[in-house]
């Protein structure tokens, strides 16, 4: 079973300095049909103007993943981290017992485009932590999150995994998945046919009770695939 969440059907707010789309209910956008998916609570796609950003604000008991698509994030938090994240880099934070942080676009000439993803943890009140890294670009799958930090992936405090898929050319591929798990596919770039359904940049797809995904890449493509309970 596939349900496509089209990009233009998401919650949307344009604050001038911030142009943001919400896959699930967030801030001023509320839709009881879209409160999350399994342990996924937030998928926000943000475009932030030069020299603007989010001032210091708190989080607690949430796994927060940021993926920078274009530009740079200047990050500062209550754990003492003062960092910059460049395009292509991921950042994971466990808010746990509580953190504050700020995120800004430090450039005066370049826009900032990112995804921010919140995952509900399976442990509460853990010690906050911070990691960032760039995963090398490669054809096919790269594991980004896993409960045991498999390979080079980040640890996530939840029974889920996240892969980034990248394809540079048109291609067909079959992916075996588990019928007893829930999957969310978030398109980042490009266009594909997914089990005969066209999906393009910024669309999301809820996938349940399926055992195989038939992928036909129509152009250069990137997507995130979450495996959830």
CSV table of C-alpha atoms in Angstrom, one decimal:
chain,number,residue,atom,x,y,z
A,1,UNK,CA,0.0,0.0,0.0
A,2,UNK,CA,1.4,3.4,-1.1
A,3,UNK,CA,0.1,6.8,-0.1
A,4,UNK,CA,1.8,9.7,-1.9
A,5,UNK,CA,2.1,13.0,0.1
A,6,UNK,CA,2.6,15.5,-2.8
A,7,UNK,CA,5.0,18.3,-2.2
A,8,UNK,CA,2.3,21.0,-2.9
A,9,UNK,CA,-0.1,19.4,-0.4
A,10,UNK,CA,2.1,19.9,2.6
A,11,UNK,CA,1.7,22.6,5.2
A,12,UNK,CA,3.3,25.8,4.0
A,13,UNK,CA,4.4,29.1,5.6
A,14,UNK,CA,6.5,31.9,4.0
A,15,UNK,CA,7.8,34.3,6.7
A,16,UNK,CA,10.0,36.2,4.2
A,17,UNK,CA,13.3,35.1,5.8
A,18,UNK,CA,12.0,31.5,6.0
A,19,UNK,CA,10.1,29.5,3.3
A,20,UNK,CA,9.0,26.3,5.0
A,21,UNK,CA,7.0,23.2,4.1
A,22,UNK,CA,5.7,20.7,6.7
A,23,UNK,CA,5.0,17.1,5.9
A,24,UNK,CA,3.3,16.6,9.3
A,25,UNK,CA,1.5,19.0,11.6
A,26,UNK,CA,4.0,21.6,13.0
A,27,UNK,CA,3.9,25.1,14.5
A,28,UNK,CA,0.9,26.9,12.9
A,29,UNK,CA,0.0,24.1,10.6
A,30,UNK,CA,-2.3,21.4,12.0
A,31,UNK,CA,-4.0,18.6,10.1
A,32,UNK,CA,-5.2,15.6,12.3
A,33,UNK,CA,-4.6,13.3,9.3
A,34,UNK,CA,-0.9,14.1,9.3
A,35,UNK,CA,0.5,14.0,12.8
A,36,UNK,CA,3.4,11.8,12.0
A,37,UNK,CA,4.2,8.4,10.6
A,38,UNK,CA,5.3,5.6,13.1
A,39,UNK,CA,8.1,7.3,15.0
A,40,UNK,CA,8.6,10.1,12.4
A,41,UNK,CA,7.2,13.3,13.9
A,42,UNK,CA,8.6,16.1,11.7
A,43,UNK,CA,9.9,16.4,8.2
A,44,UNK,CA,10.4,20.0,7.4
A,45,UNK,CA,11.9,21.4,4.2
A,46,UNK,CA,13.3,24.9,4.9
A,47,UNK,CA,14.8,27.6,2.7
A,48,UNK,CA,16.4,30.3,4.8
A,49,UNK,CA,17.5,33.7,3.5
A,50,UNK,CA,21.0,35.2,3.7
A,51,UNK,CA,22.0,36.3,7.2
A,52,UNK,CA,18.7,34.9,8.8
A,53,UNK,CA,17.9,31.9,10.9
A,54,UNK,CA,16.4,30.4,14.1
A,55,UNK,CA,17.4,32.1,17.3
A,56,UNK,CA,18.1,30.1,20.5
A,57,UNK,CA,15.2,27.8,21.3
A,58,UNK,CA,14.8,24.6,23.4
A,59,UNK,CA,14.2,20.9,22.6
A,60,UNK,CA,13.7,17.9,24.8
A,61,UNK,CA,13.4,14.1,24.3
A,62,UNK,CA,13.7,14.1,20.5
A,63,UNK,CA,16.2,12.8,18.0
A,64,UNK,CA,16.8,15.7,15.6
A,65,UNK,CA,18.4,15.1,12.2
A,66,UNK,CA,19.4,18.0,9.8
A,67,UNK,CA,20.5,17.4,6.2
A,68,UNK,CA,21.9,20.4,4.4
A,69,UNK,CA,21.2,20.4,0.7
A,70,UNK,CA,22.5,23.9,-0.3
A,71,UNK,CA,24.4,26.5,1.7
A,72,UNK,CA,25.8,26.5,5.2
A,73,UNK,CA,24.3,26.2,8.7
A,74,UNK,CA,26.0,28.0,11.6
A,75,UNK,CA,25.1,26.0,14.7
A,76,UNK,CA,25.5,26.9,18.4
A,77,UNK,CA,24.1,24.9,21.3
A,78,UNK,CA,24.1,24.6,25.1
A,79,UNK,CA,26.4,21.5,24.9
A,80,UNK,CA,29.2,23.9,23.9
A,81,UNK,CA,29.2,23.1,20.2
A,82,UNK,CA,29.9,25.9,17.7
A,83,UNK,CA,29.9,24.3,14.3
A,84,UNK,CA,29.3,24.9,10.6
A,85,UNK,CA,27.5,22.3,8.4
A,86,UNK,CA,28.1,22.5,4.7
A,87,UNK,CA,26.0,21.2,1.9
A,88,UNK,CA,26.0,17.4,1.9
A,89,UNK,CA,26.5,17.1,5.6
A,90,UNK,CA,24.2,15.6,8.2
A,91,UNK,CA,23.9,16.5,11.9
A,92,UNK,CA,22.2,14.4,14.6
A,93,UNK,CA,21.3,15.6,18.1
A,94,UNK,CA,19.7,13.8,21.0
A,95,UNK,CA,17.8,16.5,22.9
A,96,UNK,CA,17.2,14.1,25.8
A,97,UNK,CA,17.1,15.9,29.2
A,98,UNK,CA,17.1,19.2,27.3
A,99,UNK,CA,19.1,21.4,25.1
A,100,UNK,CA,19.0,24.9,23.5
A,101,UNK,CA,20.4,25.7,20.2
A,102,UNK,CA,20.4,28.3,17.3
A,103,UNK,CA,20.7,27.7,13.5
A,104,UNK,CA,21.6,30.5,11.1
A,105,UNK,CA,22.6,31.1,7.5
A,106,UNK,CA,25.9,32.9,8.0
A,107,UNK,CA,26.2,33.8,4.3
A,108,UNK,CA,25.3,37.3,3.0
A,109,UNK,CA,25.2,36.0,-0.6
A,110,UNK,CA,24.0,32.4,-0.6
A,111,UNK,CA,20.6,30.9,0.4
A,112,UNK,CA,20.3,27.9,2.8
A,113,UNK,CA,18.2,24.8,1.9
A,114,UNK,CA,17.8,21.9,4.4
A,115,UNK,CA,15.6,19.1,5.7
A,116,UNK,CA,15.0,18.9,9.4
A,117,UNK,CA,13.7,15.6,10.7
A,118,UNK,CA,12.5,14.7,14.2
A,119,UNK,CA,12.2,11.1,15.4
A,120,UNK,CA,10.6,10.2,18.7
A,121,UNK,CA,13.2,8.3,20.8
A,122,UNK,CA,12.7,5.0,22.5
A,123,UNK,CA,14.6,6.2,25.6
A,124,UNK,CA,13.6,9.4,27.5
A,125,UNK,CA,15.9,11.8,29.4
A,126,UNK,CA,19.1,10.5,28.0
A,127,UNK,CA,22.3,12.7,28.1
A,128,UNK,CA,22.2,15.1,25.1
A,129,UNK,CA,24.7,14.4,22.3
A,130,UNK,CA,25.8,15.9,19.0
A,131,UNK,CA,27.5,14.5,15.9
A,132,UNK,CA,27.9,15.7,12.3
A,133,UNK,CA,29.6,14.3,9.2
A,134,UNK,CA,29.5,14.1,5.5
A,135,UNK,CA,28.7,10.7,4.1
A,136,UNK,CA,30.6,10.2,0.8
A,137,UNK,CA,28.3,10.4,-2.3
A,138,UNK,CA,27.9,7.0,-3.9
A,139,UNK,CA,25.6,5.2,-6.4
A,140,UNK,CA,22.9,3.4,-4.5
A,141,UNK,CA,22.4,3.2,-0.7
A,142,UNK,CA,24.2,4.8,2.2
A,143,UNK,CA,23.1,3.9,5.7
A,144,UNK,CA,22.7,7.2,7.7
A,145,UNK,CA,21.0,6.1,10.9
A,146,UNK,CA,20.8,2.8,12.8
A,147,UNK,CA,20.2,1.7,16.4
A,148,UNK,CA,23.7,0.2,16.7
A,149,UNK,CA,25.5,2.7,14.6
A,150,UNK,CA,26.2,0.1,12.0
A,151,UNK,CA,29.1,0.7,9.6
A,152,UNK,CA,29.7,4.5,9.4
A,153,UNK,CA,26.1,5.4,10.4
A,154,UNK,CA,25.0,7.6,13.2
A,155,UNK,CA,23.4,5.9,16.2
A,156,UNK,CA,19.7,6.7,16.7
A,157,UNK,CA,17.8,6.0,19.9
A,158,UNK,CA,14.9,4.2,18.1
A,159,UNK,CA,14.3,0.9,16.3
A,160,UNK,CA,14.6,2.3,12.8
A,161,UNK,CA,17.0,2.8,10.0
A,162,UNK,CA,17.5,5.5,7.4
A,163,UNK,CA,19.2,5.2,4.0
A,164,UNK,CA,20.1,7.8,1.5
A,165,UNK,CA,19.8,6.6,-2.1
A,166,UNK,CA,21.6,8.4,-4.9
A,167,UNK,CA,21.4,7.5,-8.6
A,168,UNK,CA,23.3,9.5,-11.3
A,169,UNK,CA,21.6,8.0,-14.3
A,170,UNK,CA,18.3,6.5,-15.4
A,171,UNK,CA,18.1,3.0,-14.0
A,172,UNK,CA,15.7,0.3,-12.8
A,173,UNK,CA,16.1,-1.5,-9.5
A,174,UNK,CA,14.1,-3.7,-7.2
A,175,UNK,CA,14.4,-3.3,-3.4
A,176,UNK,CA,13.2,-6.0,-1.1
A,177,UNK,CA,11.5,-4.7,2.0
A,178,UNK,CA,9.7,-6.2,5.0
A,179,UNK,CA,5.9,-6.4,5.0
A,180,UNK,CA,5.7,-6.1,8.8
A,181,UNK,CA,7.6,-2.8,8.8
A,182,UNK,CA,6.5,0.7,7.8
A,183,UNK,CA,8.6,2.8,5.3
A,184,UNK,CA,8.6,6.4,4.4
A,185,UNK,CA,10.3,7.5,1.2
A,186,UNK,CA,11.2,11.2,1.0
A,187,UNK,CA,12.2,12.5,-2.4
A,188,UNK,CA,15.1,15.0,-2.3
A,189,UNK,CA,15.9,15.4,-6.0
A,190,UNK,CA,14.8,14.0,-9.3
A,191,UNK,CA,11.9,11.9,-10.4
A,192,UNK,CA,11.1,8.2,-10.2
A,193,UNK,CA,8.4,5.6,-10.9
A,194,UNK,CA,7.7,3.8,-7.6
A,195,UNK,CA,5.6,0.7,-8.1
A,196,UNK,CA,4.1,2.3,-11.2
A,197,UNK,CA,3.4,5.7,-9.4
A,198,UNK,CA,5.3,8.9,-10.4
A,199,UNK,CA,7.1,10.6,-7.5
A,200,UNK,CA,9.2,13.7,-7.8
A,201,UNK,CA,11.3,16.1,-5.8
A,202,UNK,CA,9.9,16.9,-2.3
A,203,UNK,CA,7.1,14.3,-2.5
A,204,UNK,CA,6.8,11.8,0.3
A,205,UNK,CA,5.4,8.3,0.2
A,206,UNK,CA,4.0,6.2,3.1
A,207,UNK,CA,4.6,2.5,2.4
A,208,UNK,CA,2.9,-0.3,4.3
A,209,UNK,CA,2.4,-4.1,3.8
A,210,UNK,CA,4.7,-4.2,0.8
A,211,UNK,CA,7.5,-6.7,0.2
A,212,UNK,CA,9.2,-5.1,-2.8
A,213,UNK,CA,9.7,-1.7,-4.3
A,214,UNK,CA,10.1,-1.4,-8.1
A,215,UNK,CA,12.1,1.7,-8.8
A,216,UNK,CA,12.6,3.4,-12.2
A,217,UNK,CA,14.8,6.4,-12.0
A,218,UNK,CA,13.7,8.9,-14.7
A,219,UNK,CA,16.6,11.3,-14.1
A,220,UNK,CA,19.4,11.9,-11.6
A,221,UNK,CA,17.7,11.1,-8.3
A,222,UNK,CA,18.2,11.3,-4.6
A,223,UNK,CA,15.8,10.1,-1.9
A,224,UNK,CA,15.7,9.2,1.8
A,225,UNK,CA,14.2,5.8,2.8
A,226,UNK,CA,13.1,5.3,6.5
A,227,UNK,CA,12.4,1.8,7.8
A,228,UNK,CA,10.2,2.1,10.9
A,229,UNK,CA,8.3,-0.2,13.2
